[in-house]
Coordinates of C-alpha atoms in Angstrom, one line a residue:
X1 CA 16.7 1.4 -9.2
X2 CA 15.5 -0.1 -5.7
X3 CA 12.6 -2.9 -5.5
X4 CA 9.9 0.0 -4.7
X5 CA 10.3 1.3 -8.4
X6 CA 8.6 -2.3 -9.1
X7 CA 5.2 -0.7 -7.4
X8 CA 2.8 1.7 -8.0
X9 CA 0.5 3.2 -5.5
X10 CA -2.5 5.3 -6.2
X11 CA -0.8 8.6 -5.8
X12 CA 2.3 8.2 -7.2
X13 CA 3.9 10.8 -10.0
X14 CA 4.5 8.5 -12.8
X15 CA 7.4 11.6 -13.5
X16 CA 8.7 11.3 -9.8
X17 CA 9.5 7.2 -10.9
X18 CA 11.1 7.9 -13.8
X19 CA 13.2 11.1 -12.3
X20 CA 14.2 8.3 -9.4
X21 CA 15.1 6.1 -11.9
X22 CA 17.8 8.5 -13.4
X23 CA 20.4 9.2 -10.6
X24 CA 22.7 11.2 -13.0
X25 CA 19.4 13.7 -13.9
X26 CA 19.5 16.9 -12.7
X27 CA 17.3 19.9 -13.3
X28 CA 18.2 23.2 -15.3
X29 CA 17.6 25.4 -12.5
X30 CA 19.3 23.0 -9.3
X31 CA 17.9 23.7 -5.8
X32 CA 21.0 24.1 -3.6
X33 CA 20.8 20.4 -1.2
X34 CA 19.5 21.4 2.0
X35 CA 20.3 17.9 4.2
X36 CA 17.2 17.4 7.1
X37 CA 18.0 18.5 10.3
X38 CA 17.1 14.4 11.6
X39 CA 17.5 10.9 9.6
X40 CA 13.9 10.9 7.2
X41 CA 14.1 7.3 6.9
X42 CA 13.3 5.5 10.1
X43 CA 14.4 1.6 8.7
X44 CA 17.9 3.5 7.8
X45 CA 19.0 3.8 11.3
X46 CA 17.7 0.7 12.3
X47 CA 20.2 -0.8 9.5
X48 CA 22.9 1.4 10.4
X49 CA 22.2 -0.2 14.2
X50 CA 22.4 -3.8 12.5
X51 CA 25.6 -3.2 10.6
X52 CA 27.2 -2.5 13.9
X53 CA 26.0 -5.5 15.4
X54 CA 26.7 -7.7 12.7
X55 CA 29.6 -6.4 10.9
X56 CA 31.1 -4.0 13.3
X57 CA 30.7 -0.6 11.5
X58 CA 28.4 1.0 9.8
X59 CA 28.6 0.7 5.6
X60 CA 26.9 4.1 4.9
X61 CA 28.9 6.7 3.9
X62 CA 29.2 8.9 7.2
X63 CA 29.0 12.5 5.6
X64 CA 25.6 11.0 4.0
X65 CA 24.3 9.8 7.3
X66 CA 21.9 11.9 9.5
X67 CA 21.6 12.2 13.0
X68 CA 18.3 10.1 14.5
X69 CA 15.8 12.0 16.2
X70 CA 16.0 10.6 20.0
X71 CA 12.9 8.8 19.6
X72 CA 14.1 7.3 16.6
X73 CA 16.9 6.1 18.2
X74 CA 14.8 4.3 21.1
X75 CA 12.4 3.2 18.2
X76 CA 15.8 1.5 16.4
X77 CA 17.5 0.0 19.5
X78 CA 14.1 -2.5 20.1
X79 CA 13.5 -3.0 16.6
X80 CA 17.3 -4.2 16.2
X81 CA 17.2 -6.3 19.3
X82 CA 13.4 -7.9 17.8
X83 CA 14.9 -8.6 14.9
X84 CA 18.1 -10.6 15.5
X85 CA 15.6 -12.3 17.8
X86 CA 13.4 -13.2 14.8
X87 CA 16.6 -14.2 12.9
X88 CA 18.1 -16.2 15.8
X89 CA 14.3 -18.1 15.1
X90 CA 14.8 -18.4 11.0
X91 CA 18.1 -19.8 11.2
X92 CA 18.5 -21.8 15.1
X93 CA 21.5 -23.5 13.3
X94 CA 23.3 -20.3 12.2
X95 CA 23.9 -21.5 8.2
X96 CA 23.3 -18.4 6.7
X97 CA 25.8 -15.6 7.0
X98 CA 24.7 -11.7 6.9
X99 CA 26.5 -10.2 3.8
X100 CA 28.4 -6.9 3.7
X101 CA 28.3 -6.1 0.2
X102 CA 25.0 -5.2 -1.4
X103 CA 23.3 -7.1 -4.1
X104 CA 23.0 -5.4 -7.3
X105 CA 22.0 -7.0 -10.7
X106 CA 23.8 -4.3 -13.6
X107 CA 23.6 -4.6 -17.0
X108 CA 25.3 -2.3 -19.9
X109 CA 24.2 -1.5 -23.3
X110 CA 26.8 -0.6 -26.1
X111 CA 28.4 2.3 -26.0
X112 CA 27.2 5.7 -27.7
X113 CA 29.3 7.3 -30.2
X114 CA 30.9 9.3 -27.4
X115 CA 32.4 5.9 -25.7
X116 CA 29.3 6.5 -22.7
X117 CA 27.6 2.8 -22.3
X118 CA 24.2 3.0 -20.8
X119 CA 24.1 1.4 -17.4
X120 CA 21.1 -0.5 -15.9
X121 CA 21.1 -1.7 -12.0
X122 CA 18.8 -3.3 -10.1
X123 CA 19.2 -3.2 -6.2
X124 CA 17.5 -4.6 -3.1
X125 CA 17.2 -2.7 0.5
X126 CA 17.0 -5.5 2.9
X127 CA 19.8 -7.4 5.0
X128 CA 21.4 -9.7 2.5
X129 CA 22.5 -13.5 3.6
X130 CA 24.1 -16.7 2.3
X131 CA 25.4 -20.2 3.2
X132 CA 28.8 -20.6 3.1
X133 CA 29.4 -22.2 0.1
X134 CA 26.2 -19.4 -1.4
X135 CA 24.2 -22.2 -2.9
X136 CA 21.4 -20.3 -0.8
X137 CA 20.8 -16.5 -0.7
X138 CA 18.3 -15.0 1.6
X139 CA 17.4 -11.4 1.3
X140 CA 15.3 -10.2 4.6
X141 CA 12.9 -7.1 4.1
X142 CA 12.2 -5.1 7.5
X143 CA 8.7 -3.7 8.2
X144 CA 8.4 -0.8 10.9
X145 CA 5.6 -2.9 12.3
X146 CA 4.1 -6.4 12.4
X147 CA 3.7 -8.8 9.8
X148 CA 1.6 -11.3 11.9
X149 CA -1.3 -13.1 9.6
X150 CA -4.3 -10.8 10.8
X151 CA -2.8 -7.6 11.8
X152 CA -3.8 -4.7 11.7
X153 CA -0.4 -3.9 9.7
X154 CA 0.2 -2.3 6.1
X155 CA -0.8 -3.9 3.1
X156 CA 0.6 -7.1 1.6
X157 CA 4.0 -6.0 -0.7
X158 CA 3.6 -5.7 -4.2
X159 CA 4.1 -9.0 -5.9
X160 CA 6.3 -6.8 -8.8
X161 CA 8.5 -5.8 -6.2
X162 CA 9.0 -9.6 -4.3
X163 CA 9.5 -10.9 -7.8
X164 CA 12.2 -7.9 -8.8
X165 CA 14.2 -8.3 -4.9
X166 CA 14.0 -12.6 -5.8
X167 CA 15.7 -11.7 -8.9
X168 CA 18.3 -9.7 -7.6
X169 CA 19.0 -12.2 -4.8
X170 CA 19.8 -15.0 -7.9
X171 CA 21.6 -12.9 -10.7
X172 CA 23.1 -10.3 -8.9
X173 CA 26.5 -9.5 -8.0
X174 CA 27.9 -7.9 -5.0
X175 CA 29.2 -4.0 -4.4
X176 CA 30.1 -2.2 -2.3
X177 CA 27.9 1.1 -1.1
X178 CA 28.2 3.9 -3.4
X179 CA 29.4 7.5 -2.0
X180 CA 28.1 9.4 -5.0
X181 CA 24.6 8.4 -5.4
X182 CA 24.8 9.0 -9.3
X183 CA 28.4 6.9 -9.4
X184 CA 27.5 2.9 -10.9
X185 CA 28.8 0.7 -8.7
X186 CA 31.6 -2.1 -9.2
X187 CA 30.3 -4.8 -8.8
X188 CA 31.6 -8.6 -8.8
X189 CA 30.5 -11.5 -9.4
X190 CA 29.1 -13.9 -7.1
X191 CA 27.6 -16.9 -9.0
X192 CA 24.1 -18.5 -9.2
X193 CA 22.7 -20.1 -6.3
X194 CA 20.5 -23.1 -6.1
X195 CA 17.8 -21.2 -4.4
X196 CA 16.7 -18.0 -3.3
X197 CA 14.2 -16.8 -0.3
X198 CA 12.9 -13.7 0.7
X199 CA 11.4 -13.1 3.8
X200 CA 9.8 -10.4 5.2
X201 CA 10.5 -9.2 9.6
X202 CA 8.3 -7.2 11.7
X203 CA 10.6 -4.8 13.5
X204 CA 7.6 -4.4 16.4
X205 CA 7.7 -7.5 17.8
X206 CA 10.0 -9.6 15.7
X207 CA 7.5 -11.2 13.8
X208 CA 8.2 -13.7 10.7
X209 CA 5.3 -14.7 8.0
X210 CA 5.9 -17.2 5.6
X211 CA 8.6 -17.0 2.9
X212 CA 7.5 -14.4 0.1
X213 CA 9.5 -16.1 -2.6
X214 CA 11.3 -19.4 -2.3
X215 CA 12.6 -21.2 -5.3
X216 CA 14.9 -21.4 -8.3
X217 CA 17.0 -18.6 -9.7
X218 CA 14.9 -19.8 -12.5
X219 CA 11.6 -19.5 -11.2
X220 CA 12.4 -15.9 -9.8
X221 CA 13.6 -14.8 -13.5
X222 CA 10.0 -16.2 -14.6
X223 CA 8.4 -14.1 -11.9
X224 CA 10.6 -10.7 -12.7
X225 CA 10.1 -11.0 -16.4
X226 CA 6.0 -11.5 -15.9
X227 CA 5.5 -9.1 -12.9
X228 CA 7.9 -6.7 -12.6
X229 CA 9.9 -6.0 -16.0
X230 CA 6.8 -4.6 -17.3
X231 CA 6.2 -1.7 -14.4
X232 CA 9.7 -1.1 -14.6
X233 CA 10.1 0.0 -18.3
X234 CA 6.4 1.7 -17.6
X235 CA 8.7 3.6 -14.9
X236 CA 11.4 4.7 -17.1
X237 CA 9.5 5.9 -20.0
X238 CA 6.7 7.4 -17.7
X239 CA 6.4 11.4 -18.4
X240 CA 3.4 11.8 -16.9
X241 CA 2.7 14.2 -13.5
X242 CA 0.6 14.0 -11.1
X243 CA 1.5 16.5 -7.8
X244 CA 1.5 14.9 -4.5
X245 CA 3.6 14.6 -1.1
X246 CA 6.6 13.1 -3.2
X247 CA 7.0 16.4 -4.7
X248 CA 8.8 17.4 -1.6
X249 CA 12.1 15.2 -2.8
X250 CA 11.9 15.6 -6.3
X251 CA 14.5 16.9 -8.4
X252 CA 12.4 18.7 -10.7
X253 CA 9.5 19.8 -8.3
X254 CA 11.2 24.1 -9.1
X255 CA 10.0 23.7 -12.5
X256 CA 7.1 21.2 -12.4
X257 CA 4.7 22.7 -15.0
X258 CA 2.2 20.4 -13.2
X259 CA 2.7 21.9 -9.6
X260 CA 0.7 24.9 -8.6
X261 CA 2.6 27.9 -7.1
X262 CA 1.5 29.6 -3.8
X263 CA 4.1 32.3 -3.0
X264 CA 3.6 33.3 0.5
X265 CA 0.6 30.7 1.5
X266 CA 2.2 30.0 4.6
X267 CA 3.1 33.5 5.4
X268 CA 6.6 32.3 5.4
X269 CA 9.5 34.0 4.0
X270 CA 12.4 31.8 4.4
X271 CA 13.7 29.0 2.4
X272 CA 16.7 27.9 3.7
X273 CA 14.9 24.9 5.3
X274 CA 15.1 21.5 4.0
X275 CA 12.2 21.2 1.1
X276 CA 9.2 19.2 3.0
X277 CA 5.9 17.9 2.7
X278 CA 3.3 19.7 5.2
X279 CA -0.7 18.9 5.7
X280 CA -3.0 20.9 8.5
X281 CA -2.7 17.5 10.1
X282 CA 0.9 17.6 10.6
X283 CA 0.5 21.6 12.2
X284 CA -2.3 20.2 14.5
X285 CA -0.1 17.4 15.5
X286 CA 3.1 19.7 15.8
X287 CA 0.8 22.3 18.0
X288 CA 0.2 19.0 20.6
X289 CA 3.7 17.8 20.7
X290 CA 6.8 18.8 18.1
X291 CA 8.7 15.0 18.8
X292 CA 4.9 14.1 18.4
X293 CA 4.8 15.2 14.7
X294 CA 8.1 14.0 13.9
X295 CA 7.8 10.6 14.7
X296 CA 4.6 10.4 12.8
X297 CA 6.0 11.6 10.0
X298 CA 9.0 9.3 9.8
X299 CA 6.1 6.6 9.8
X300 CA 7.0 4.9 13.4
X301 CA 4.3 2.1 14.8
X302 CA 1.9 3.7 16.4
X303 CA -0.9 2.7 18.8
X304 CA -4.1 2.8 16.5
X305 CA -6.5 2.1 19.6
X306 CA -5.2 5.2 21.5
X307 CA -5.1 7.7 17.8
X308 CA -8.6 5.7 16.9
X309 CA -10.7 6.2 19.8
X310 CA -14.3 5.5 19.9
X311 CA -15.3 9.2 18.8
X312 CA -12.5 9.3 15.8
X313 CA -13.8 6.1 14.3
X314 CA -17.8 7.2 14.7
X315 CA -15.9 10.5 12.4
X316 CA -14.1 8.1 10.2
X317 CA -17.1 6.0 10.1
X318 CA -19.8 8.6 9.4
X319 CA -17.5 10.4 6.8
X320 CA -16.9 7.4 4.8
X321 CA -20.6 7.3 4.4
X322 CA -21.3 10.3 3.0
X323 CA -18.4 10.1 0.9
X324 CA -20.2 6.6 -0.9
X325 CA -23.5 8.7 -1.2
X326 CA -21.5 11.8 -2.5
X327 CA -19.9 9.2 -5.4
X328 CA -23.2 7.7 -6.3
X329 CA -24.2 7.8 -10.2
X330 CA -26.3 9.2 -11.3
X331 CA -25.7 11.9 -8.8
X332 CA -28.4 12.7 -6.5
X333 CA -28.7 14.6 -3.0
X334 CA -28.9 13.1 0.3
X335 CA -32.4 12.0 1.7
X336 CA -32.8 10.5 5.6
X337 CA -33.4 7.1 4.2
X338 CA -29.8 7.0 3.1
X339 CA -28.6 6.4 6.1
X340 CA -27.6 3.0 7.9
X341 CA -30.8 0.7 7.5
X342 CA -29.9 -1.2 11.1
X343 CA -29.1 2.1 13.4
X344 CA -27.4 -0.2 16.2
X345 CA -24.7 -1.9 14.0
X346 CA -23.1 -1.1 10.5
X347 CA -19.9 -1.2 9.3
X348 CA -17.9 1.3 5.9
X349 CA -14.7 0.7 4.5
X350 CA -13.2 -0.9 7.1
X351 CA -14.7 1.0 10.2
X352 CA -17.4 -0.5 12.3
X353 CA -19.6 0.7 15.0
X354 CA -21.9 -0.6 17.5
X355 CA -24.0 0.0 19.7
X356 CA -24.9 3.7 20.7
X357 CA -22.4 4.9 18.7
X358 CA -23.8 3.3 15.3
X359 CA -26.7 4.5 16.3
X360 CA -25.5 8.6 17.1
X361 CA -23.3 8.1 13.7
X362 CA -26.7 6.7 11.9
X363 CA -28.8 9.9 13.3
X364 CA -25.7 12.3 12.3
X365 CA -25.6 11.0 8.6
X366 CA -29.5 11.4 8.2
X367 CA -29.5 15.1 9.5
X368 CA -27.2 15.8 6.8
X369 CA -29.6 15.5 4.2
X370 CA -30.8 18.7 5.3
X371 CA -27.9 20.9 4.5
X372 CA -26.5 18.4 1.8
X373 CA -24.1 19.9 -0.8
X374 CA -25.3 18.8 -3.5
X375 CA -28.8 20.4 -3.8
X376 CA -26.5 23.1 -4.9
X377 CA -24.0 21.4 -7.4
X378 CA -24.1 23.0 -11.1
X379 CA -26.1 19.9 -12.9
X380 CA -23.2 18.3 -15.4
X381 CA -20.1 19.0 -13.2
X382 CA -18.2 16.7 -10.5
X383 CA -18.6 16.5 -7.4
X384 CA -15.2 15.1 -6.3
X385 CA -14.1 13.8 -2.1
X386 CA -11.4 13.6 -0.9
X387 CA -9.0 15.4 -3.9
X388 CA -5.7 15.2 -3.4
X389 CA -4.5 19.0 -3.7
X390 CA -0.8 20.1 -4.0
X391 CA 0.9 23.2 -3.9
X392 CA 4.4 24.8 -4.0
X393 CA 5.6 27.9 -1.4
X394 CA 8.6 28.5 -3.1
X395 CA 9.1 31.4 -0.5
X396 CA 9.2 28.7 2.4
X397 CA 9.8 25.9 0.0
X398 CA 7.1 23.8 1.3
X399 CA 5.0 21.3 -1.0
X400 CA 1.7 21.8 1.2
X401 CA -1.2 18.8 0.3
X402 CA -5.1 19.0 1.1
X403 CA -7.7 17.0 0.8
X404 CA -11.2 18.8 1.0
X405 CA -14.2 16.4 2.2
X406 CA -16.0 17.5 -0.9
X407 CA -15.2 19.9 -3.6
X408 CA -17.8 20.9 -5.6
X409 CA -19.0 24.2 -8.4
X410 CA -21.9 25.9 -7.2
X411 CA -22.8 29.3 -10.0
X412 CA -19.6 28.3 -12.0
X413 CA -17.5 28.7 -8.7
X414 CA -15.6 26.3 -6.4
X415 CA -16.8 25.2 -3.4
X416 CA -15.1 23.7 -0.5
X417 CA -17.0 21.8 1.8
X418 CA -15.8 20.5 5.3
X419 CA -17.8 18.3 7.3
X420 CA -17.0 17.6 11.5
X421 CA -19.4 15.5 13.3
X422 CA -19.7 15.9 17.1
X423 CA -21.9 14.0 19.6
X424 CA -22.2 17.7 21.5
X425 CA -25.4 19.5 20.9
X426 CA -24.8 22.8 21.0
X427 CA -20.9 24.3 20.1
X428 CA -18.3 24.4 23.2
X429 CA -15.6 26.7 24.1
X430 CA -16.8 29.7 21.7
X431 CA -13.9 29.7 18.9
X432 CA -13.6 31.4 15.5
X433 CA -15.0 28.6 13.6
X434 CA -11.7 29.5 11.3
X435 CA -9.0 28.3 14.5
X436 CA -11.1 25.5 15.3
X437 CA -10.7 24.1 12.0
X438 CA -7.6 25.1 10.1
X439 CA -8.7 23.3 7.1
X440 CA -10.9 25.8 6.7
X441 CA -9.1 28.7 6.9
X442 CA -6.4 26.8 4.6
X443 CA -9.2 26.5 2.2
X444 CA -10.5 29.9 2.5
X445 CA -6.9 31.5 1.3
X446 CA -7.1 28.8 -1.4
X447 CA -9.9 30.3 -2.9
X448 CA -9.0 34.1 -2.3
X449 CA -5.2 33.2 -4.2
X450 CA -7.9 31.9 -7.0
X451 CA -5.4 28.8 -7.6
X452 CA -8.8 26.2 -7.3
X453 CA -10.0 28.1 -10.7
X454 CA -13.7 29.2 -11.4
X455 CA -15.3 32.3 -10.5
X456 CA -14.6 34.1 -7.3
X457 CA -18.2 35.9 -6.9
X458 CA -19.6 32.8 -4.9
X459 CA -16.9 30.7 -4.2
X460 CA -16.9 29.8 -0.4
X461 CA -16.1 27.9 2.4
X462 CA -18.5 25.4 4.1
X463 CA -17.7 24.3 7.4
X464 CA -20.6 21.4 8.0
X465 CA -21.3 20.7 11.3
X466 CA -23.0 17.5 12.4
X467 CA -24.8 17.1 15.8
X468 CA -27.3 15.0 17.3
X469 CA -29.8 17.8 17.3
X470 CA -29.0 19.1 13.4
X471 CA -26.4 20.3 11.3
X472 CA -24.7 24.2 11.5
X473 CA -23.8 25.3 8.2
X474 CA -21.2 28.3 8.1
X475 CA -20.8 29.5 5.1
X476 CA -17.6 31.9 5.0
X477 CA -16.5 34.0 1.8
X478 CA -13.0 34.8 0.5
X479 CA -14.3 38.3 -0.8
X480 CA -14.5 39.2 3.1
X481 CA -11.5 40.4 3.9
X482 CA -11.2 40.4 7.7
X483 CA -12.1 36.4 7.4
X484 CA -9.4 35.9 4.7
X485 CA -7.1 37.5 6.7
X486 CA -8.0 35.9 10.4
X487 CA -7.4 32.7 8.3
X488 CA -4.0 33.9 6.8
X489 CA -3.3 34.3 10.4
X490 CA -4.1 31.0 11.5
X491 CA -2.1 29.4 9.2
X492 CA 1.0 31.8 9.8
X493 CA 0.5 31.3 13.5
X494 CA 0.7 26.9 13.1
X495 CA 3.1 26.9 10.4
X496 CA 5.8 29.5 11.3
X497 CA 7.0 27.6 14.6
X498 CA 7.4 24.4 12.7
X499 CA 8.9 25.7 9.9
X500 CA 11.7 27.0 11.9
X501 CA 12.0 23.9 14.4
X502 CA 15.2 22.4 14.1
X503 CA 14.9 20.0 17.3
X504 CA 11.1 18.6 17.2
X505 CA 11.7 18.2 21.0
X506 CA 8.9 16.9 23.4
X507 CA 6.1 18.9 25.1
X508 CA 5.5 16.9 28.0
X509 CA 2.2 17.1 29.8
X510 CA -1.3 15.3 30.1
X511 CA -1.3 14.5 26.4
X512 CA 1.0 12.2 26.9
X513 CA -1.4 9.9 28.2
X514 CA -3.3 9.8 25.0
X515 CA -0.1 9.9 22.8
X516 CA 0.3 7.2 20.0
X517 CA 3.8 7.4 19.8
X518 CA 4.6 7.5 23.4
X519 CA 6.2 4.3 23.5
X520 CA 9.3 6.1 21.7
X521 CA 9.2 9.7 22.9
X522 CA 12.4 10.7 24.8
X523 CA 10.5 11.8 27.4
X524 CA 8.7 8.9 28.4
X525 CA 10.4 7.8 31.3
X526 CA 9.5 3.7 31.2
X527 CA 8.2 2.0 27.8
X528 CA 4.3 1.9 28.0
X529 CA 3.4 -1.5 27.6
X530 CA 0.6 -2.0 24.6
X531 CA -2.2 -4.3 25.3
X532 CA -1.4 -6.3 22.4
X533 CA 1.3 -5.4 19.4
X534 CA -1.5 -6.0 17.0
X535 CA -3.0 -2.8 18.6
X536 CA 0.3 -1.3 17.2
X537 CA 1.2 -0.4 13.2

């Protein structure tokens, strides 16, 4: 088990932990291994990039090793070169040596009747180093992005998982890289230091913060026992499910009880393609740019003041709003007075506006009372934002994941509400509302394959529209059929291109210019310089 079993995020499958947990698992009915077409895990080629550099070869095994998109490949040659500039910084004198061998702490139980001991390993993922004589072990954790104090980067790294990689770093032993992953490894012996440290690197801009752990091998046992022991027996004993993107690597995700099927959502009749996770977000991105898409989804920094322009956060800003009335208790509709008291400057989780935009997003959240979902709710049931929805096409072997802006029951049926917000008055360009918004034509076949539950007789889509002058409500029904199909269409039409994409090669044109993730793209000619690497996570 790696140091990420040590954490827990809010959408993890408690059964997804335990199944990675158990490399020698395998399901009753096996999906045949369908390798990607591109390297999933951007940090892998950047160590495969460091191994070269500081070892001469790489250590992966290479009929396990994938090719790297092109833009990962420019995204792994600067983070290599920032980081051995950031290590050239930790360590001006050169004392500690990069390690080949990976650190693994393994333990064995007796053996059952059958002669079969139970084996228990613990391994980091980091670059692993030591003095010469190894009274000091240093285990270096890579970040895609920055980890400058006041970034705008990820989250600070669960202290479970810090304390598990310090514990490693002091009672392991070394081994080499396995070639089966199910194989234990064989793994010597390297004695106990004097002291262990482990840091964490931006890859962005070679940034170092302050030393996560430093201290005793004792101290870090202390720390592993009290933080991370505990999550990771919680891990291995977990049987509980709860659907979500990591469904798309899971070994048991064919015969999930847990997992909703959706034969033929996608319109899609081929599964020979690697399993994957797909949202209406990736399809939008994929219809602007296929290297685009990619590169998001293998997490690469990103420039958040180009993707979070002044009219995306007013939408972020005035959604996360209405999502804090929606969740109020008791539960009550909207009313103009619930919007922003000061109309020129008011901030929600984490987005602030200013200025005429505060005041347009203030205006937009009071007309909303009008058509406000909840004057419709059943009394006694949930209202419930931003549900996390999952479903398996095992005809394209897709795990697909929505997330309606409100889902509510209305007459004992579901209802899907999406709200947009636009600083337009009247609508532009004259579009089937369903093509405009493929989250609504996603939820609209959602409710005709009846997999949301609840009566079909006045279940519906709502497609909210907020504008300066008052909301448009269009209210679309899954018992017409020409709608249900149009948005069958719509989803065929997005999904069908990047289903059978085996490149996720540029699409050069003015876009560019707005891209996030130009700074990588293949097709850039000259890396665009970023106002500030804050800007970028």
């Amino acid at each position: 088990m790696f140091t990420g079993g040590a954490k827990v995020g809010e959408e993890d499958c408690p059964t997804l932990r335990a199944v990675k947990a158990r490399p020698r698992l395998h399901a009753v009915h096996r999906t045949p291994y369908k390798p990607a077409d591109f390297e999933p895990f951007a940090l892998a080629a950047v160590m495969r990039r460091l191994d070269i550099l500081e070892f001469g070869q790489v250590r992966d095994d290479p009929a396990r090793v994938r090719p790297s998109h092109p833009g990962l490949e420019r995204y792994a040659e600067h983070a290599a070169s920032q980081y051995l500039a950031a290590v050239k910084a930790l360590d001006s004198e050169g004392e500690m040596l990069p390690d080949p061998k990976y650190w693994v702490r393994q333990s064995k139980t007796k053996a059952d009747p059958r002669g079969n001991p139970t084996v228990y390993e613990l391994r980091v993922w980091g670059r692993c180093y030591a003095n010469r004589n190894r009274t000091v072990c240093e285990l270096r954790l890579l970040r895609f992005g920055s980890v400058r104090p006041g970034g705008r980067g990820p989250a600070e790294r669960d202290p479970a998982e810090v304390a598990m990689a310090a514990y490693v770093a002091a009672h392991g032993g070394r081994a080499a890289e396995l070639t089966r992953w199910s194989d234990e490894h064989d793994v010597l012996g390297a004695g106990i230091p004097h002291r262990v440290r482990v840091v964490e690197v931006g890859c962005l801009d070679g940034s170092v913060r302050p030393p996560l752990f430093d201290g005793t091998p004792e101290k870090a046992k202390a720390a592993y026992q009290r933080l991370a022991a505990p999550r990771l027996r919680a891990t291995v004993d977990a049987v509980q499910r709860r659907p979500g993107p990591g469904c798309a690597s899971c070994r048991l995700t064919a015969t999930c009880p847990d997992l909703p099927r959706t034969p033929g959502i996608l319109g899609i009749e081929d599964s020979s393609r690697p399993r994957r996770t797909l949202s209406i977000t990736d399809l939008r991105r994929y219809a602007n740019c296929p290297a685009q898409e990619h590169l998001r989804r293998i997490h690469l920094p990103y420039d958040k003041d180009i993707e979070h322009d002044c009219h995306v956060v007013r939408g972020h800003a005035v959604h996360a709003w209405l999502q804090r009335l929606h969740a109020r208790t008791p539960r009550r509709p909207c009313t103009p007075a619930d919007a922003p008291a000061d109309r020129t400057d008011w901030r929600v989780d984490g987005w602030h506006l200013t200025g005429d935009d505060a005041e347009l997003g203030a205006r937009l959240i009071a007309r909303h009372a009008a058509v406000c979902p909840l004057r419709h709710a059943d009394p006694g049931t949930t209202a419930i934002a931003e549900q996390l929805l999952t479903f398996h096409d095992p005809k394209a072997d897709i795990v697909l994941v929505a997330k309606p802006d409100l889902l509510y029951r209305s007459g004992g049926s579901v209802v899907w509400r999406e709200v947009k917000s636009t600083k337009y008055r009247t609508p532009r360009g004259g579009r089937d509302v369903l093509e405009q918004y493929p989250q609504a034509a996603l939820a609209l076949v959602l409710l005709a394959e009846g997999v949301l539950g609840g009566g079909v007789r006045r279940s519906r889509v709502e497609v909210e529209i907020l504008r300066p002058t008052g909301p448009d409500l269009e209210l679309i029904s899954p018992r017409q059929a020409d709608r249900v199909a149009t948005a069958r269409q719509v989803i065929r039409d997005l999904a069908a291109p990047w289903h059978r994409d085996r490149t996720s090669a540029p699409n050069p044109g003015k876009r560019c210019a707005r891209c996030e993730v130009a700074r990588w793209c293949p097709a850039t000619a000259t890396h665009p310089v970023a106002s500030s690497s804050s800007e970028i996570e």
